[in-house]
Amino acid sequence: MKIEKEIANRKKEVSTLNRVHRNFPMVPKVVFGRGSFNQLGDILLPKRRNSDAPFIFLVDDFFNGKDLEQKLPWLFNDQIIFVSADEEPKTEQVDALVEKIKTDFEELPSGIVGIGGGTLLDLAKAVAIMLTNKGKSESYQGWDLVTKKSIYHVGIPTISGTGAEVSRTAVLSGPDKKLGINSDYTTYDQVVLDPNLLETVPKEQWFYTGMDCFIHCIESLNGTYLNAFSQSYGEKALDLCKEVFLGELSKEESEEKLMMASWHGGMSIAYSQVGVAHAMSYGLSYLLGVKHGIGNCLVFQHLSEFYPKGVKLFNEMKEKHNIEFPKGVCANLSEEDFDSMISVSLSMDALWENALGTNWRDKISPEKLRAIYSKI
Ligand code: NAD
Ligand code: ZN
């Protein structure tokens, strides 16, 4: 039953994506630069309605007790909520946060500030939406189901790669599907890009999340949906990724460039689509809860048939940085498990169509996916 719902959702995605010219929102305000986080207080001030309408800071719990906590520009009855990014965001987590905020305050907050990686950025977008829209967040997973404008929300990435800071989706795991709240109200009102915040990212995580961006570029630039809009962003993001992962940049330059690569990579897929690695990584995540960045890497290493140049570059990057991937992830799976990953993956029509063209079903088979998954 669960899987049928998943597949039905994917079909809806295709019909939405096949609309000819999509009219999508971009982040209206962005500040970039080292130390720009210190401007947050000034940015929020004009958005404070009154002292009873607080700002809620949703912060990756890595920063609990760190310098950043001291620098948060809280005033009056603002609330700081630390959230673990160990697991990707869930609809029930969004609903619980919304409930808490509504219980703690008589009026709606002045805004939500999300600080962290893709997990926190998506969570904060969803909370901002659900504070003004009735019911449970799971009923908004899909395309353009949100009817009311969200409250003001600010996104502050602390790791680079997902492009969640620019995208119009907030990816959530719900009771029966993992799917984004895709809407014109999801996109952030304000983004703060401060490369200083990236300083503490551990190397392996830097690589996995950074490769999400690299894979966005490869899948967008090699896809049949490619157009001049996507290409212009995708090429820039790819050049930046090559500099960061294969060049000899200083740590500071590398942080700044990867932050902008993430932004451009996100813009590139906004007007095209991702491809084989994301479709297959989705199956891994659905069955085993493998996180987005690492799931993409686990699949992408085996995709030289689809993206020969991309995989060659990817392997060079992996070697240069001495990254070891986990092995045997699919070693003990049952036939039923493989079938479920394959069905979820093959239900993502738009991604396959982008990757292989309209006759993609003639070019890919369950057996082929089974063979790739078995190598992971
Ligand atoms: P993440 O947010 O899950 O964080 C990964 C790890 O890095 C966590 O342990 C976190 O605590 C840590 N971390 C983050 N910043 C740090 C810092 N400055 N110093 C030390 N540790 C830090 O990672 P991610 O890869 O950015 O996000 C993955 C999520 O993004 C998934 O839930 C995925 O679905 C989502 N995603 C969303 C979009 C979108 O367009 N909305 C696109 C791609 C992926
Ligand atoms: Zn991705």
PDB file of N, CA, C and O in Angstrom, residues 132-193:
ATOM      1  N   THR A 132       0.762  28.870   9.125  1.00  0.00           N
ATOM      2  CA  THR A 132      -0.393  29.585   8.557  1.00  0.00           C
ATOM      3  C   THR A 132      -1.364  28.664   7.816  1.00  0.00           C
ATOM      4  O   THR A 132      -2.440  29.095   7.421  1.00  0.00           O
ATOM      5  N   ASN A 133      -0.967  27.417   7.597  1.00  0.00           N
ATOM      6  CA  ASN A 133      -1.845  26.497   6.864  1.00  0.00           C
ATOM      7  C   ASN A 133      -2.372  25.420   7.817  1.00  0.00           C
ATOM      8  O   ASN A 133      -1.621  24.877   8.619  1.00  0.00           O
ATOM      9  N   LYS A 134      -3.661  25.136   7.694  1.00  0.00           N
ATOM     10  CA  LYS A 134      -4.320  24.215   8.643  1.00  0.00           C
ATOM     11  C   LYS A 134      -3.956  22.753   8.404  1.00  0.00           C
ATOM     12  O   LYS A 134      -3.573  22.379   7.304  1.00  0.00           O
ATOM     13  N   GLY A 135      -4.134  21.936   9.452  1.00  0.00           N
ATOM     14  CA  GLY A 135      -3.996  20.484   9.296  1.00  0.00           C
ATOM     15  C   GLY A 135      -2.578  20.006   9.486  1.00  0.00           C
ATOM     16  O   GLY A 135      -1.747  20.693  10.083  1.00  0.00           O
ATOM     17  N   LYS A 136      -2.313  18.810   8.968  1.00  0.00           N
ATOM     18  CA  LYS A 136      -1.004  18.198   9.171  1.00  0.00           C
ATOM     19  C   LYS A 136      -0.109  18.434   7.967  1.00  0.00           C
ATOM     20  O   LYS A 136      -0.594  18.494   6.824  1.00  0.00           O
ATOM     21  N   SER A 137       1.179  18.485   8.228  1.00  0.00           N
ATOM     22  CA  SER A 137       2.103  18.792   7.127  1.00  0.00           C
ATOM     23  C   SER A 137       2.088  17.701   6.059  1.00  0.00           C
ATOM     24  O   SER A 137       2.340  17.977   4.887  1.00  0.00           O
ATOM     25  N   GLU A 138       1.769  16.453   6.454  1.00  0.00           N
ATOM     26  CA  GLU A 138       1.779  15.380   5.439  1.00  0.00           C
ATOM     27  C   GLU A 138       0.781  15.663   4.315  1.00  0.00           C
ATOM     28  O   GLU A 138       0.973  15.222   3.184  1.00  0.00           O
ATOM     29  N   SER A 139      -0.279  16.443   4.604  1.00  0.00           N
ATOM     30  CA  SER A 139      -1.261  16.681   3.542  1.00  0.00           C
ATOM     31  C   SER A 139      -0.791  17.747   2.545  1.00  0.00           C
ATOM     32  O   SER A 139      -1.472  18.027   1.565  1.00  0.00           O
ATOM     33  N   TYR A 140       0.376  18.332   2.797  1.00  0.00           N
ATOM     34  CA  TYR A 140       0.914  19.324   1.847  1.00  0.00           C
ATOM     35  C   TYR A 140       2.107  18.777   1.064  1.00  0.00           C
ATOM     36  O   TYR A 140       2.717  19.488   0.272  1.00  0.00           O
ATOM     37  N   GLN A 141       2.467  17.496   1.301  1.00  0.00           N
ATOM     38  CA  GLN A 141       3.574  16.898   0.536  1.00  0.00           C
ATOM     39  C   GLN A 141       3.080  16.678  -0.894  1.00  0.00           C
ATOM     40  O   GLN A 141       2.152  15.899  -1.114  1.00  0.00           O
ATOM     41  N   GLY A 142       3.701  17.373  -1.819  1.00  0.00           N
ATOM     42  CA  GLY A 142       3.251  17.277  -3.202  1.00  0.00           C
ATOM     43  C   GLY A 142       3.506  18.604  -3.891  1.00  0.00           C
ATOM     44  O   GLY A 142       4.370  19.377  -3.461  1.00  0.00           O
ATOM     45  N   TRP A 143       2.732  18.873  -4.924  1.00  0.00           N
ATOM     46  CA  TRP A 143       2.974  20.076  -5.715  1.00  0.00           C
ATOM     47  C   TRP A 143       1.841  21.084  -5.576  1.00  0.00           C
ATOM     48  O   TRP A 143       0.680  20.767  -5.850  1.00  0.00           O
ATOM     49  N   ASP A 144       2.182  22.264  -5.132  1.00  0.00           N
ATOM     50  CA  ASP A 144       1.266  23.403  -5.077  1.00  0.00           C
ATOM     51  C   ASP A 144      -0.022  23.130  -4.297  1.00  0.00           C
ATOM     52  O   ASP A 144      -1.113  23.493  -4.731  1.00  0.00           O
ATOM     53  N   LEU A 145       0.138  22.490  -3.150  1.00  0.00           N
ATOM     54  CA  LEU A 145      -1.020  22.212  -2.288  1.00  0.00           C
ATOM     55  C   LEU A 145      -1.168  23.271  -1.200  1.00  0.00           C
ATOM     56  O   LEU A 145      -2.180  23.320  -0.505  1.00  0.00           O
ATOM     57  N   VAL A 146      -0.151  24.116  -1.048  1.00  0.00           N
ATOM     58  CA  VAL A 146      -0.180  25.144  -0.004  1.00  0.00           C
ATOM     59  C   VAL A 146      -1.017  26.318  -0.503  1.00  0.00           C
ATOM     60  O   VAL A 146      -0.783  26.823  -1.600  1.00  0.00           O
ATOM     61  N   THR A 147      -2.000  26.737   0.317  1.00  0.00           N
ATOM     62  CA  THR A 147      -2.886  27.799  -0.168  1.00  0.00           C
ATOM     63  C   THR A 147      -2.595  29.153   0.470  1.00  0.00           C
ATOM     64  O   THR A 147      -2.901  30.188  -0.102  1.00  0.00           O
ATOM     65  N   LYS A 148      -2.009  29.132   1.682  1.00  0.00           N
ATOM     66  CA  LYS A 148      -1.767  30.418   2.363  1.00  0.00           C
ATOM     67  C   LYS A 148      -0.276  30.710   2.435  1.00  0.00           C
ATOM     68  O   LYS A 148       0.537  29.817   2.669  1.00  0.00           O
ATOM     69  N   LYS A 149       0.044  31.980   2.299  1.00  0.00           N
ATOM     70  CA  LYS A 149       1.433  32.428   2.376  1.00  0.00           C
ATOM     71  C   LYS A 149       2.024  32.017   3.732  1.00  0.00           C
ATOM     72  O   LYS A 149       1.352  32.105   4.754  1.00  0.00           O
ATOM     73  N   SER A 150       3.251  31.573   3.719  1.00  0.00           N
ATOM     74  CA  SER A 150       3.901  31.176   4.973  1.00  0.00           C
ATOM     75  C   SER A 150       4.314  32.431   5.735  1.00  0.00           C
ATOM     76  O   SER A 150       4.258  33.536   5.192  1.00  0.00           O
ATOM     77  N   ILE A 151       4.759  32.259   6.987  1.00  0.00           N
ATOM     78  CA  ILE A 151       5.296  33.432   7.664  1.00  0.00           C
ATOM     79  C   ILE A 151       6.713  33.687   7.140  1.00  0.00           C
ATOM     80  O   ILE A 151       7.334  32.818   6.526  1.00  0.00           O
ATOM     81  N   TYR A 152       7.197  34.884   7.422  1.00  0.00           N
ATOM     82  CA  TYR A 152       8.538  35.309   6.981  1.00  0.00           C
ATOM     83  C   TYR A 152       9.573  34.275   7.434  1.00  0.00           C
ATOM     84  O   TYR A 152       9.553  33.845   8.597  1.00  0.00           O
ATOM     85  N   HIS A 153      10.438  33.830   6.527  1.00  0.00           N
ATOM     86  CA  HIS A 153      11.452  32.850   6.943  1.00  0.00           C
ATOM     87  C   HIS A 153      12.810  33.121   6.307  1.00  0.00           C
ATOM     88  O   HIS A 153      12.906  33.528   5.158  1.00  0.00           O
ATOM     89  N   VAL A 154      13.823  32.881   7.138  1.00  0.00           N
ATOM     90  CA  VAL A 154      15.208  33.187   6.762  1.00  0.00           C
ATOM     91  C   VAL A 154      16.011  31.885   6.813  1.00  0.00           C
ATOM     92  O   VAL A 154      15.910  31.132   7.788  1.00  0.00           O
ATOM     93  N   GLY A 155      16.808  31.623   5.779  1.00  0.00           N
ATOM     94  CA  GLY A 155      17.629  30.403   5.746  1.00  0.00           C
ATOM     95  C   GLY A 155      19.110  30.743   5.825  1.00  0.00           C
ATOM     96  O   GLY A 155      19.585  31.638   5.119  1.00  0.00           O
ATOM     97  N   ILE A 156      19.814  30.033   6.718  1.00  0.00           N
ATOM     98  CA  ILE A 156      21.245  30.299   6.891  1.00  0.00           C
ATOM     99  C   ILE A 156      22.003  28.971   6.827  1.00  0.00           C
ATOM    100  O   ILE A 156      22.081  28.232   7.815  1.00  0.00           O
ATOM    101  N   PRO A 157      22.552  28.629   5.637  1.00  0.00           N
ATOM    102  CA  PRO A 157      23.241  27.342   5.516  1.00  0.00           C
ATOM    103  C   PRO A 157      24.568  27.314   6.259  1.00  0.00           C
ATOM    104  O   PRO A 157      25.293  28.305   6.289  1.00  0.00           O
ATOM    105  N   THR A 158      24.861  26.142   6.866  1.00  0.00           N
ATOM    106  CA  THR A 158      26.129  25.976   7.573  1.00  0.00           C
ATOM    107  C   THR A 158      26.965  24.858   6.945  1.00  0.00           C
ATOM    108  O   THR A 158      27.989  24.461   7.490  1.00  0.00           O
ATOM    109  N   ILE A 159      26.480  24.310   5.838  1.00  0.00           N
ATOM    110  CA  ILE A 159      27.219  23.306   5.066  1.00  0.00           C
ATOM    111  C   ILE A 159      26.724  23.482   3.630  1.00  0.00           C
ATOM    112  O   ILE A 159      25.576  23.882   3.430  1.00  0.00           O
ATOM    113  N   SER A 160      27.602  23.218   2.649  1.00  0.00           N
ATOM    114  CA  SER A 160      27.231  23.555   1.267  1.00  0.00           C
ATOM    115  C   SER A 160      26.996  22.330   0.399  1.00  0.00           C
ATOM    116  O   SER A 160      27.755  21.368   0.473  1.00  0.00           O
ATOM    117  N   GLY A 161      25.973  22.423  -0.451  1.00  0.00           N
ATOM    118  CA  GLY A 161      25.799  21.389  -1.469  1.00  0.00           C
ATOM    119  C   GLY A 161      24.381  21.109  -1.898  1.00  0.00           C
ATOM    120  O   GLY A 161      24.129  20.927  -3.088  1.00  0.00           O
ATOM    121  N   THR A 162      23.434  21.084  -0.954  1.00  0.00           N
ATOM    122  CA  THR A 162      22.086  20.626  -1.337  1.00  0.00           C
ATOM    123  C   THR A 162      21.347  21.620  -2.227  1.00  0.00           C
ATOM    124  O   THR A 162      20.488  21.227  -3.010  1.00  0.00           O
ATOM    125  N   GLY A 163      21.639  22.904  -2.067  1.00  0.00           N
ATOM    126  CA  GLY A 163      20.861  23.918  -2.792  1.00  0.00           C
ATOM    127  C   GLY A 163      19.520  24.173  -2.120  1.00  0.00           C
ATOM    128  O   GLY A 163      18.684  24.913  -2.647  1.00  0.00           O
ATOM    129  N   ALA A 164      19.297  23.588  -0.928  1.00  0.00           N
ATOM    130  CA  ALA A 164      18.014  23.786  -0.221  1.00  0.00           C
ATOM    131  C   ALA A 164      17.793  25.264   0.102  1.00  0.00           C
ATOM    132  O   ALA A 164      16.661  25.701   0.277  1.00  0.00           O
ATOM    133  N   GLU A 165      18.892  26.037   0.150  1.00  0.00           N
ATOM    134  CA  GLU A 165      18.754  27.465   0.444  1.00  0.00           C
ATOM    135  C   GLU A 165      18.078  28.240  -0.694  1.00  0.00           C
ATOM    136  O   GLU A 165      17.543  29.309  -0.460  1.00  0.00           O
ATOM    137  N   VAL A 166      18.081  27.694  -1.902  1.00  0.00           N
ATOM    138  CA  VAL A 166      17.409  28.408  -3.008  1.00  0.00           C
ATOM    139  C   VAL A 166      16.163  27.709  -3.528  1.00  0.00           C
ATOM    140  O   VAL A 166      15.412  28.294  -4.308  1.00  0.00           O
ATOM    141  N   SER A 167      15.936  26.456  -3.142  1.00  0.00           N
ATOM    142  CA  SER A 167      14.895  25.690  -3.829  1.00  0.00           C
ATOM    143  C   SER A 167      13.488  26.002  -3.298  1.00  0.00           C
ATOM    144  O   SER A 167      13.327  26.547  -2.213  1.00  0.00           O
ATOM    145  N   ARG A 168      12.466  25.612  -4.092  1.00  0.00           N
ATOM    146  CA  ARG A 168      11.071  25.861  -3.684  1.00  0.00           C
ATOM    147  C   ARG A 168      10.454  24.593  -3.090  1.00  0.00           C
ATOM    148  O   ARG A 168       9.247  24.389  -3.126  1.00  0.00           O
ATOM    149  N   THR A 169      11.319  23.743  -2.512  1.00  0.00           N
ATOM    150  CA  THR A 169      10.789  22.532  -1.887  1.00  0.00           C
ATOM    151  C   THR A 169      11.368  22.332  -0.490  1.00  0.00           C
ATOM    152  O   THR A 169      12.484  22.779  -0.210  1.00  0.00           O
ATOM    153  N   ALA A 170      10.595  21.683   0.366  1.00  0.00           N
ATOM    154  CA  ALA A 170      11.058  21.283   1.698  1.00  0.00           C
ATOM    155  C   ALA A 170      10.816  19.777   1.785  1.00  0.00           C
ATOM    156  O   ALA A 170       9.671  19.339   1.925  1.00  0.00           O
ATOM    157  N   VAL A 171      11.889  19.004   1.625  1.00  0.00           N
ATOM    158  CA  VAL A 171      11.737  17.545   1.548  1.00  0.00           C
ATOM    159  C   VAL A 171      11.484  16.958   2.940  1.00  0.00           C
ATOM    160  O   VAL A 171      12.268  17.183   3.862  1.00  0.00           O
ATOM    161  N   LEU A 172      10.385  16.206   3.075  1.00  0.00           N
ATOM    162  CA  LEU A 172      10.020  15.620   4.373  1.00  0.00           C
ATOM    163  C   LEU A 172       9.687  14.145   4.215  1.00  0.00           C
ATOM    164  O   LEU A 172       9.140  13.740   3.187  1.00  0.00           O
ATOM    165  N   SER A 173      10.008  13.368   5.262  1.00  0.00           N
ATOM    166  CA  SER A 173       9.523  11.987   5.298  1.00  0.00           C
ATOM    167  C   SER A 173       8.224  11.981   6.059  1.00  0.00           C
ATOM    168  O   SER A 173       8.158  12.469   7.191  1.00  0.00           O
ATOM    169  N   GLY A 174       7.191  11.448   5.442  1.00  0.00           N
ATOM    170  CA  GLY A 174       5.876  11.382   6.088  1.00  0.00           C
ATOM    171  C   GLY A 174       5.553   9.942   6.421  1.00  0.00           C
ATOM    172  O   GLY A 174       6.375   9.055   6.204  1.00  0.00           O
ATOM    173  N   PRO A 175       4.334   9.687   6.932  1.00  0.00           N
ATOM    174  CA  PRO A 175       3.983   8.318   7.314  1.00  0.00           C
ATOM    175  C   PRO A 175       4.011   7.360   6.128  1.00  0.00           C
ATOM    176  O   PRO A 175       4.294   6.182   6.289  1.00  0.00           O
ATOM    177  N   ASP A 176       3.696   7.864   4.930  1.00  0.00           N
ATOM    178  CA  ASP A 176       3.711   6.917   3.808  1.00  0.00           C
ATOM    179  C   ASP A 176       4.493   7.385   2.603  1.00  0.00           C
ATOM    180  O   ASP A 176       4.443   6.783   1.548  1.00  0.00           O
ATOM    181  N   LYS A 177       5.228   8.469   2.722  1.00  0.00           N
ATOM    182  CA  LYS A 177       6.058   8.878   1.591  1.00  0.00           C
ATOM    183  C   LYS A 177       7.133   9.864   2.015  1.00  0.00           C
ATOM    184  O   LYS A 177       6.994  10.567   3.028  1.00  0.00           O
ATOM    185  N   LYS A 178       8.206   9.893   1.215  1.00  0.00           N
ATOM    186  CA  LYS A 178       9.194  10.957   1.375  1.00  0.00           C
ATOM    187  C   LYS A 178       9.011  11.871   0.180  1.00  0.00           C
ATOM    188  O   LYS A 178       9.238  11.465  -0.964  1.00  0.00           O
ATOM    189  N   LEU A 179       8.554  13.061   0.425  1.00  0.00           N
ATOM    190  CA  LEU A 179       8.218  13.960  -0.672  1.00  0.00           C
ATOM    191  C   LEU A 179       8.259  15.392  -0.173  1.00  0.00           C
ATOM    192  O   LEU A 179       7.958  15.658   0.994  1.00  0.00           O
ATOM    193  N   GLY A 180       8.611  16.311  -1.052  1.00  0.00           N
ATOM    194  CA  GLY A 180       8.733  17.701  -0.653  1.00  0.00           C
ATOM    195  C   GLY A 180       7.398  18.431  -0.618  1.00  0.00           C
ATOM    196  O   GLY A 180       6.442  18.050  -1.283  1.00  0.00           O
ATOM    197  N   ILE A 181       7.369  19.493   0.205  1.00  0.00           N
ATOM    198  CA  ILE A 181       6.281  20.475   0.074  1.00  0.00           C
ATOM    199  C   ILE A 181       6.795  21.458  -0.972  1.00  0.00           C
ATOM    200  O   ILE A 181       7.646  22.297  -0.687  1.00  0.00           O
ATOM    201  N   ASN A 182       6.325  21.275  -2.203  1.00  0.00           N
ATOM    202  CA  ASN A 182       6.772  22.118  -3.313  1.00  0.00           C
ATOM    203  C   ASN A 182       5.746  23.220  -3.510  1.00  0.00           C
ATOM    204  O   ASN A 182       4.595  22.939  -3.863  1.00  0.00           O
ATOM    205  N   SER A 183       6.146  24.457  -3.285  1.00  0.00           N
ATOM    206  CA  SER A 183       5.171  25.532  -3.471  1.00  0.00           C
ATOM    207  C   SER A 183       5.885  26.865  -3.627  1.00  0.00           C
ATOM    208  O   SER A 183       7.063  26.993  -3.278  1.00  0.00           O
ATOM    209  N   ASP A 184       5.143  27.835  -4.102  1.00  0.00           N
ATOM    210  CA  ASP A 184       5.709  29.180  -4.249  1.00  0.00           C
ATOM    211  C   ASP A 184       5.968  29.827  -2.893  1.00  0.00           C
ATOM    212  O   ASP A 184       6.684  30.804  -2.800  1.00  0.00           O
ATOM    213  N   TYR A 185       5.356  29.282  -1.830  1.00  0.00           N
ATOM    214  CA  TYR A 185       5.535  29.861  -0.498  1.00  0.00           C
ATOM    215  C   TYR A 185       6.668  29.196   0.281  1.00  0.00           C
ATOM    216  O   TYR A 185       6.963  29.570   1.405  1.00  0.00           O
ATOM    217  N   THR A 186       7.261  28.154  -0.327  1.00  0.00           N
ATOM    218  CA  THR A 186       8.311  27.416   0.384  1.00  0.00           C
ATOM    219  C   THR A 186       9.634  28.178   0.365  1.00  0.00           C
ATOM    220  O   THR A 186      10.368  28.207   1.357  1.00  0.00           O
ATOM    221  N   THR A 187       9.945  28.806  -0.738  1.00  0.00           N
ATOM    222  CA  THR A 187      11.234  29.492  -0.921  1.00  0.00           C
ATOM    223  C   THR A 187      11.479  30.532   0.181  1.00  0.00           C
ATOM    224  O   THR A 187      10.549  31.224   0.596  1.00  0.00           O
ATOM    225  N   TYR A 188      12.723  30.611   0.615  1.00  0.00           N
ATOM    226  CA  TYR A 188      13.065  31.574   1.671  1.00  0.00           C
ATOM    227  C   TYR A 188      12.833  33.025   1.237  1.00  0.00           C
ATOM    228  O   TYR A 188      13.018  33.372   0.073  1.00  0.00           O
ATOM    229  N   ASP A 189      12.459  33.880   2.208  1.00  0.00           N
ATOM    230  CA  ASP A 189      12.318  35.325   1.968  1.00  0.00           C
ATOM    231  C   ASP A 189      13.679  35.996   2.019  1.00  0.00           C
ATOM    232  O   ASP A 189      13.883  37.065   1.431  1.00  0.00           O
ATOM    233  N   GLN A 190      14.566  35.391   2.762  1.00  0.00           N
ATOM    234  CA  GLN A 190      15.901  35.985   2.966  1.00  0.00           C
ATOM    235  C   GLN A 190      16.876  34.844   3.197  1.00  0.00           C
ATOM    236  O   GLN A 190      16.555  33.891   3.922  1.00  0.00           O
ATOM    237  N   VAL A 191      18.056  34.938   2.585  1.00  0.00           N
ATOM    238  CA  VAL A 191      19.117  33.957   2.865  1.00  0.00           C
ATOM    239  C   VAL A 191      20.368  34.712   3.284  1.00  0.00           C
ATOM    240  O   VAL A 191      20.664  35.798   2.763  1.00  0.00           O
ATOM    241  N   VAL A 192      21.072  34.150   4.259  1.00  0.00           N
ATOM    242  CA  VAL A 192      22.347  34.722   4.692  1.00  0.00           C
ATOM    243  C   VAL A 192      23.435  33.698   4.371  1.00  0.00           C
ATOM    244  O   VAL A 192      23.397  32.572   4.880  1.00  0.00           O
ATOM    245  N   LEU A 193      24.355  34.072   3.502  1.00  0.00           N
ATOM    246  CA  LEU A 193      25.447  33.164   3.111  1.00  0.00           C
ATOM    247  C   LEU A 193      26.739  33.658   3.745  1.00  0.00           C
ATOM    248  O   LEU A 193      27.372  34.590   3.232  1.00  0.00           O
TER     249      LEU A 193
END
